[in-house]
């Protein structure tokens, strides 16, 4: 059986560990990608995404051959079961890598906060979930802080803002639909990961070649630099781990919890970016906006986690964890 724990609710420890795993992977890949795309000036985020997809396919296929994991063999029904995940998957990859290269780390992490209200909205529409007024207010605080910080951004980059807002939309939709598609009786979490990567790697390669992106990558001057190659391979591995940890966190928790963990992670990334990123331009209003945004994120996280830790009382709707509402 692929999902031995599917018949019973996951323990709190499993939920916590899956969330910590996602947060750690998400934190590390932002730093590594920032070094590749900004410090080294690697010109092709699409090729980097292709490397991450290829790594995902290879690791999952080898694991399946060695009976470490299981997911269904391909059949003609699988594309229909997955749709629209492959499109959201590649859109999330490309927009995320592109926005990382065009924005400072603090501004990137602030604007990524818009994933949270989008996730709330899509879970309400697609999954029929409802949330308390306190959580909605916390989300509004996050958005307010993001607007304040972005409005005073001294290094305004319209293209970067467009890419990061697209990334927010793709991330929110991908998280909600992933939660919907991970039925253990259908594809399961490993099948979702594997077939997403398989369906989108060839079209992505075609796009990369036709736009000249692939040629720019092959002509890049640092391919003989050992440190660059190590970081490129590390990014490919972290890309797989991020995709796996995202699915794992959504599987054991929810798309909402995954977005919350991302917000917590962004606290660390934003402040580290101020100290070591080298591309943060200080502004008092920007700094205030960052702190408002982070405060809202932490309050939102506290409310969500606190609601999950309450004991179940079937007659009281408010006592039911958010992840269990439907």
CSV table of C-alpha atoms in Angstrom, one decimal:
chain,number,residue,atom,x,y,z
A,1,UNK,CA,0.0,0.0,0.0
A,2,UNK,CA,1.3,3.5,-0.9
A,3,UNK,CA,-0.6,5.3,1.8
A,4,UNK,CA,-0.6,3.1,5.0
A,5,UNK,CA,-1.7,6.0,7.1
A,6,UNK,CA,-4.5,7.1,4.8
A,7,UNK,CA,-7.2,5.3,6.8
A,8,UNK,CA,-6.5,7.3,10.0
A,9,UNK,CA,-5.9,11.0,10.7
A,10,UNK,CA,-2.2,11.9,10.9
A,11,UNK,CA,-0.7,12.5,14.4
A,12,UNK,CA,0.2,16.0,15.5
A,13,UNK,CA,3.9,15.0,15.4
A,14,UNK,CA,3.6,14.0,11.7
A,15,UNK,CA,1.8,17.2,10.9
A,16,UNK,CA,4.5,19.2,12.6
A,17,UNK,CA,7.4,17.4,11.1
A,18,UNK,CA,5.9,17.7,7.6
A,19,UNK,CA,5.5,21.4,8.1
A,20,UNK,CA,9.0,21.9,9.4
A,21,UNK,CA,10.4,19.8,6.5
A,22,UNK,CA,8.6,22.1,4.0
A,23,UNK,CA,9.7,25.3,5.8
A,24,UNK,CA,13.4,24.2,5.8
A,25,UNK,CA,13.4,23.2,2.1
A,26,UNK,CA,11.6,26.4,1.1
A,27,UNK,CA,14.1,28.5,3.1
A,28,UNK,CA,17.1,26.8,1.6
A,29,UNK,CA,16.1,26.9,-2.1
A,30,UNK,CA,15.4,30.6,-2.0
A,31,UNK,CA,18.9,31.3,-0.8
A,32,UNK,CA,20.5,28.9,-3.3
A,33,UNK,CA,18.4,30.1,-6.3
A,34,UNK,CA,19.2,33.7,-5.3
A,35,UNK,CA,22.9,32.9,-5.4
A,36,UNK,CA,22.7,31.2,-8.8
A,37,UNK,CA,20.4,33.8,-10.5
A,38,UNK,CA,21.9,37.0,-8.9
A,39,UNK,CA,25.4,36.4,-7.6
A,40,UNK,CA,26.5,34.2,-10.5
A,41,UNK,CA,24.1,35.8,-13.0
A,42,UNK,CA,22.8,32.5,-14.4
A,43,UNK,CA,20.6,33.7,-17.3
A,44,UNK,CA,18.1,30.9,-17.5
A,45,UNK,CA,15.6,30.2,-14.7
A,46,UNK,CA,13.7,27.9,-17.1
A,47,UNK,CA,16.7,25.6,-17.5
A,48,UNK,CA,17.1,25.6,-13.7
A,49,UNK,CA,13.4,24.5,-13.5
A,50,UNK,CA,14.0,21.8,-16.1
A,51,UNK,CA,16.9,20.5,-14.0
A,52,UNK,CA,14.6,20.3,-10.9
A,53,UNK,CA,11.9,18.5,-12.9
A,54,UNK,CA,14.4,16.0,-14.3
A,55,UNK,CA,15.8,15.4,-10.8
A,56,UNK,CA,12.2,14.7,-9.5
A,57,UNK,CA,11.5,12.2,-12.3
A,58,UNK,CA,14.8,10.4,-11.8
A,59,UNK,CA,14.5,10.1,-8.0
A,60,UNK,CA,10.9,9.0,-8.0
A,61,UNK,CA,11.3,6.5,-10.9
A,62,UNK,CA,14.4,4.9,-9.4
A,63,UNK,CA,12.6,4.7,-6.0
A,64,UNK,CA,9.6,3.0,-7.7
A,65,UNK,CA,11.8,0.5,-9.4
A,66,UNK,CA,13.4,-0.4,-6.1
A,67,UNK,CA,10.0,-0.7,-4.5
A,68,UNK,CA,10.8,2.1,-2.0
A,69,UNK,CA,7.6,3.9,-3.1
A,70,UNK,CA,4.6,3.0,-5.2
A,71,UNK,CA,2.4,5.0,-7.6
A,72,UNK,CA,0.2,3.8,-10.5
A,73,UNK,CA,1.6,3.0,-13.9
A,74,UNK,CA,0.7,5.3,-16.7
A,75,UNK,CA,-2.7,4.9,-18.4
A,76,UNK,CA,-4.9,7.2,-20.6
A,77,UNK,CA,-7.0,8.4,-17.6
A,78,UNK,CA,-4.0,10.0,-15.7
A,79,UNK,CA,-3.9,13.3,-17.7
A,80,UNK,CA,-7.6,13.9,-16.9
A,81,UNK,CA,-7.0,13.0,-13.2
A,82,UNK,CA,-4.2,15.5,-13.0
A,83,UNK,CA,-5.6,18.5,-14.9
A,84,UNK,CA,-4.9,21.4,-14.3
A,85,UNK,CA,-2.0,20.6,-12.0
A,86,UNK,CA,0.7,20.3,-14.8
A,87,UNK,CA,0.0,23.8,-16.1
A,88,UNK,CA,0.0,25.2,-12.5
A,89,UNK,CA,3.1,23.3,-11.8
A,90,UNK,CA,5.2,24.7,-14.6
A,91,UNK,CA,3.8,28.2,-14.1
A,92,UNK,CA,4.7,28.1,-10.5
A,93,UNK,CA,8.2,27.0,-11.3
A,94,UNK,CA,9.0,29.5,-14.0
A,95,UNK,CA,7.3,32.5,-12.3
A,96,UNK,CA,9.0,31.7,-9.0
A,97,UNK,CA,12.5,31.4,-10.4
A,98,UNK,CA,12.0,34.5,-12.6
A,99,UNK,CA,10.8,36.7,-9.7
A,100,UNK,CA,13.6,35.5,-7.5
A,101,UNK,CA,16.1,36.9,-10.0
A,102,UNK,CA,14.4,40.3,-10.4
A,103,UNK,CA,13.6,41.3,-6.8
A,104,UNK,CA,15.5,41.7,-3.5
A,105,UNK,CA,15.0,38.9,-1.0
A,106,UNK,CA,13.0,41.0,1.4
A,107,UNK,CA,10.6,42.4,-1.2
A,108,UNK,CA,10.3,38.9,-2.8
A,109,UNK,CA,9.2,37.4,0.5
A,110,UNK,CA,6.8,40.2,1.3
A,111,UNK,CA,5.0,40.0,-2.0
A,112,UNK,CA,4.8,36.2,-1.7
A,113,UNK,CA,2.5,36.9,1.3
A,114,UNK,CA,-0.3,37.4,-1.2
A,115,UNK,CA,-0.3,33.6,-1.6
A,116,UNK,CA,-2.1,33.4,1.8
A,117,UNK,CA,-5.3,35.3,1.0
A,118,UNK,CA,-5.4,33.7,-2.4
A,119,UNK,CA,-5.2,30.3,-0.8
A,120,UNK,CA,-8.0,31.2,1.6
A,121,UNK,CA,-10.1,32.3,-1.3
A,122,UNK,CA,-9.5,29.3,-3.4
A,123,UNK,CA,-10.0,26.8,-0.6
A,124,UNK,CA,-13.3,28.5,0.1
A,125,UNK,CA,-14.4,28.3,-3.5
A,126,UNK,CA,-12.9,24.9,-4.5
A,127,UNK,CA,-12.9,23.0,-1.2
A,128,UNK,CA,-15.8,24.8,0.5
A,129,UNK,CA,-13.8,25.6,3.6
A,130,UNK,CA,-14.7,28.4,6.0
A,131,UNK,CA,-12.5,30.4,8.4
A,132,UNK,CA,-13.0,32.5,11.5
A,133,UNK,CA,-13.1,36.3,11.5
A,134,UNK,CA,-9.8,36.4,13.5
A,135,UNK,CA,-8.0,34.5,10.8
A,136,UNK,CA,-9.4,36.8,8.0
A,137,UNK,CA,-8.3,39.9,10.0
A,138,UNK,CA,-4.8,38.4,10.4
A,139,UNK,CA,-4.7,37.9,6.6
A,140,UNK,CA,-5.7,41.6,6.1
A,141,UNK,CA,-2.9,42.7,8.3
A,142,UNK,CA,-0.5,40.6,6.2
A,143,UNK,CA,-1.8,42.2,3.0
A,144,UNK,CA,-1.6,45.7,4.6
A,145,UNK,CA,2.0,45.2,5.6
A,146,UNK,CA,2.8,43.9,2.1
A,147,UNK,CA,1.2,47.0,0.5
A,148,UNK,CA,3.1,49.4,2.8
A,149,UNK,CA,6.4,47.7,2.1
A,150,UNK,CA,5.9,47.3,-1.6
A,151,UNK,CA,4.6,50.9,-2.0
A,152,UNK,CA,7.9,52.3,-0.6
A,153,UNK,CA,10.2,49.9,-2.6
A,154,UNK,CA,13.1,52.0,-3.8
A,155,UNK,CA,14.1,49.3,-6.2
A,156,UNK,CA,10.7,49.0,-7.9
A,157,UNK,CA,10.8,46.5,-10.8
A,158,UNK,CA,7.5,46.1,-12.6
A,159,UNK,CA,8.5,42.9,-14.4
A,160,UNK,CA,9.6,41.4,-11.1
A,161,UNK,CA,6.3,42.4,-9.4
A,162,UNK,CA,4.3,40.8,-12.3
A,163,UNK,CA,6.2,37.6,-12.0
A,164,UNK,CA,5.9,37.4,-8.2
A,165,UNK,CA,2.1,38.0,-8.4
A,166,UNK,CA,1.8,35.3,-11.0
A,167,UNK,CA,3.8,33.1,-8.7
A,168,UNK,CA,1.4,33.8,-5.9
A,169,UNK,CA,-1.6,32.8,-8.1
A,170,UNK,CA,0.1,29.7,-9.3
A,171,UNK,CA,1.2,28.7,-5.9
A,172,UNK,CA,-2.2,29.1,-4.3
A,173,UNK,CA,-4.0,27.3,-7.1
A,174,UNK,CA,-1.4,24.5,-7.1
A,175,UNK,CA,-1.6,24.0,-3.4
A,176,UNK,CA,-5.4,23.8,-3.4
A,177,UNK,CA,-5.7,21.5,-6.4
A,178,UNK,CA,-2.9,19.3,-5.1
A,179,UNK,CA,-4.8,18.7,-1.9
A,180,UNK,CA,-7.8,17.9,-4.0
A,181,UNK,CA,-6.0,15.4,-6.3
A,182,UNK,CA,-4.0,13.4,-3.7
A,183,UNK,CA,-6.6,10.7,-3.2
A,184,UNK,CA,-4.6,7.6,-2.1
A,185,UNK,CA,-7.0,5.4,-4.1
A,186,UNK,CA,-6.1,7.4,-7.2
A,187,UNK,CA,-2.6,8.8,-7.9
A,188,UNK,CA,-1.4,9.4,-4.3
A,189,UNK,CA,1.2,12.0,-3.4
A,190,UNK,CA,4.0,10.3,-5.3
A,191,UNK,CA,2.0,9.9,-8.5
A,192,UNK,CA,1.0,13.5,-8.4
A,193,UNK,CA,4.6,14.6,-8.2
A,194,UNK,CA,5.9,12.1,-10.8
A,195,UNK,CA,3.3,12.7,-13.5
A,196,UNK,CA,3.3,16.4,-13.0
A,197,UNK,CA,7.0,16.5,-13.8
A,198,UNK,CA,6.7,14.0,-16.7
A,199,UNK,CA,3.9,15.9,-18.5
A,200,UNK,CA,5.6,19.3,-18.2
A,201,UNK,CA,9.3,18.7,-18.8
A,202,UNK,CA,9.1,18.3,-22.6
A,203,UNK,CA,6.9,21.4,-23.2
A,204,UNK,CA,9.2,23.4,-20.9
A,205,UNK,CA,12.3,22.2,-22.9
A,206,UNK,CA,10.6,23.2,-26.1
A,207,UNK,CA,9.8,26.7,-24.7
A,208,UNK,CA,13.4,27.0,-23.5
A,209,UNK,CA,14.9,26.1,-26.9
A,210,UNK,CA,12.5,28.2,-29.0
A,211,UNK,CA,13.0,31.3,-26.9
A,212,UNK,CA,16.8,31.1,-26.9
A,213,UNK,CA,16.8,30.5,-23.2
A,214,UNK,CA,18.5,27.1,-23.5
A,215,UNK,CA,21.3,28.5,-25.7
A,216,UNK,CA,22.0,31.3,-23.2
A,217,UNK,CA,22.3,28.6,-20.5
A,218,UNK,CA,24.7,26.5,-22.6
A,219,UNK,CA,26.9,29.5,-23.3
A,220,UNK,CA,27.1,30.5,-19.7
A,221,UNK,CA,30.6,31.2,-18.6
A,222,UNK,CA,30.6,29.6,-15.2
A,223,UNK,CA,30.1,25.9,-16.2
A,224,UNK,CA,33.8,25.3,-15.4
A,225,UNK,CA,33.3,26.8,-12.0
A,226,UNK,CA,33.1,23.9,-9.5
A,227,UNK,CA,31.3,26.0,-6.9
A,228,UNK,CA,28.7,27.1,-9.4
A,229,UNK,CA,28.1,23.4,-10.6
A,230,UNK,CA,27.7,22.3,-7.0
A,231,UNK,CA,25.1,25.0,-6.3
A,232,UNK,CA,23.3,24.2,-9.6
A,233,UNK,CA,23.1,20.5,-8.6
A,234,UNK,CA,22.0,21.5,-5.1
A,235,UNK,CA,19.3,23.6,-6.5
A,236,UNK,CA,18.0,20.7,-8.6
A,237,UNK,CA,18.0,18.5,-5.5
A,238,UNK,CA,16.3,21.1,-3.4
A,239,UNK,CA,13.8,21.6,-6.2
A,240,UNK,CA,12.7,18.0,-5.8
A,241,UNK,CA,12.7,18.2,-2.0
A,242,UNK,CA,10.6,21.4,-2.1
A,243,UNK,CA,8.0,19.8,-4.4
A,244,UNK,CA,8.0,16.7,-2.2
A,245,UNK,CA,7.8,18.6,1.1
A,246,UNK,CA,5.0,20.8,-0.3
A,247,UNK,CA,2.9,17.8,-1.3
A,248,UNK,CA,3.7,16.1,2.1
A,249,UNK,CA,2.7,19.2,4.1
A,250,UNK,CA,-0.5,19.6,2.1
A,251,UNK,CA,-1.2,15.9,2.4
A,252,UNK,CA,-0.9,15.7,6.2
A,253,UNK,CA,-2.2,19.2,6.8
A,254,UNK,CA,-3.8,21.5,4.2
A,255,UNK,CA,-2.9,24.0,1.5
A,256,UNK,CA,-3.7,26.7,4.1
A,257,UNK,CA,-1.2,25.3,6.6
A,258,UNK,CA,1.4,25.0,3.8
A,259,UNK,CA,0.9,28.7,3.1
A,260,UNK,CA,1.2,29.5,6.8
A,261,UNK,CA,4.5,27.7,7.1
A,262,UNK,CA,5.7,29.6,4.1
A,263,UNK,CA,4.9,32.8,5.9
A,264,UNK,CA,6.8,31.8,8.9
A,265,UNK,CA,9.8,30.8,6.7
A,266,UNK,CA,9.7,34.2,5.1
A,267,UNK,CA,10.4,35.9,8.4
A,268,UNK,CA,13.8,34.4,8.5
A,269,UNK,CA,14.5,34.9,4.8
A,270,UNK,CA,13.5,38.6,4.8
A,271,UNK,CA,15.7,39.6,7.7
A,272,UNK,CA,18.7,37.5,6.5
A,273,UNK,CA,18.3,39.2,3.1
A,274,UNK,CA,18.7,42.6,4.8
A,275,UNK,CA,22.0,41.5,6.3
A,276,UNK,CA,23.6,39.3,3.6
A,277,UNK,CA,21.6,39.7,0.4
A,278,UNK,CA,23.4,42.9,-0.7
A,279,UNK,CA,20.4,44.2,-2.7
A,280,UNK,CA,18.1,45.6,0.0
A,281,UNK,CA,17.7,49.4,0.0
A,282,UNK,CA,16.7,50.6,3.4
A,283,UNK,CA,13.6,52.8,3.8
A,284,UNK,CA,11.8,53.4,7.1
A,285,UNK,CA,8.3,52.9,5.5
A,286,UNK,CA,9.5,49.8,3.8
A,287,UNK,CA,10.9,48.4,7.1
A,288,UNK,CA,7.7,49.3,9.0
A,289,UNK,CA,5.7,47.5,6.3
A,290,UNK,CA,7.9,44.4,6.6
A,291,UNK,CA,7.4,44.2,10.3
A,292,UNK,CA,3.6,44.7,10.0
A,293,UNK,CA,3.5,41.9,7.4
A,294,UNK,CA,5.6,39.6,9.6
A,295,UNK,CA,3.5,40.4,12.7
A,296,UNK,CA,0.3,39.5,10.8
A,297,UNK,CA,1.9,36.3,9.5
A,298,UNK,CA,2.9,35.2,13.0
A,299,UNK,CA,-0.6,36.0,14.4
A,300,UNK,CA,-2.2,34.1,11.6
A,301,UNK,CA,0.1,31.1,12.2
A,302,UNK,CA,-0.6,31.2,15.9
A,303,UNK,CA,-4.4,31.2,15.3
A,304,UNK,CA,-4.2,28.4,12.8
A,305,UNK,CA,-1.9,26.1,14.9
A,306,UNK,CA,-4.0,26.9,18.0
A,307,UNK,CA,-7.2,25.8,16.3
A,308,UNK,CA,-5.5,22.6,15.2
A,309,UNK,CA,-4.4,21.8,18.8
A,310,UNK,CA,-7.9,22.1,20.3
A,311,UNK,CA,-9.6,18.8,21.2
A,312,UNK,CA,-12.4,17.8,18.9
A,313,UNK,CA,-16.0,18.5,20.0
A,314,UNK,CA,-18.3,17.3,17.3
A,315,UNK,CA,-21.2,19.6,18.4
A,316,UNK,CA,-19.1,22.7,18.3
A,317,UNK,CA,-18.1,23.8,14.8
A,318,UNK,CA,-15.5,26.3,16.1
A,319,UNK,CA,-13.5,23.5,17.8
A,320,UNK,CA,-13.0,21.6,14.6
A,321,UNK,CA,-9.4,22.0,13.2
A,322,UNK,CA,-9.3,24.1,10.0
A,323,UNK,CA,-7.7,21.2,8.2
A,324,UNK,CA,-10.6,18.9,9.0
A,325,UNK,CA,-13.4,21.3,7.8
A,326,UNK,CA,-14.9,20.7,4.4
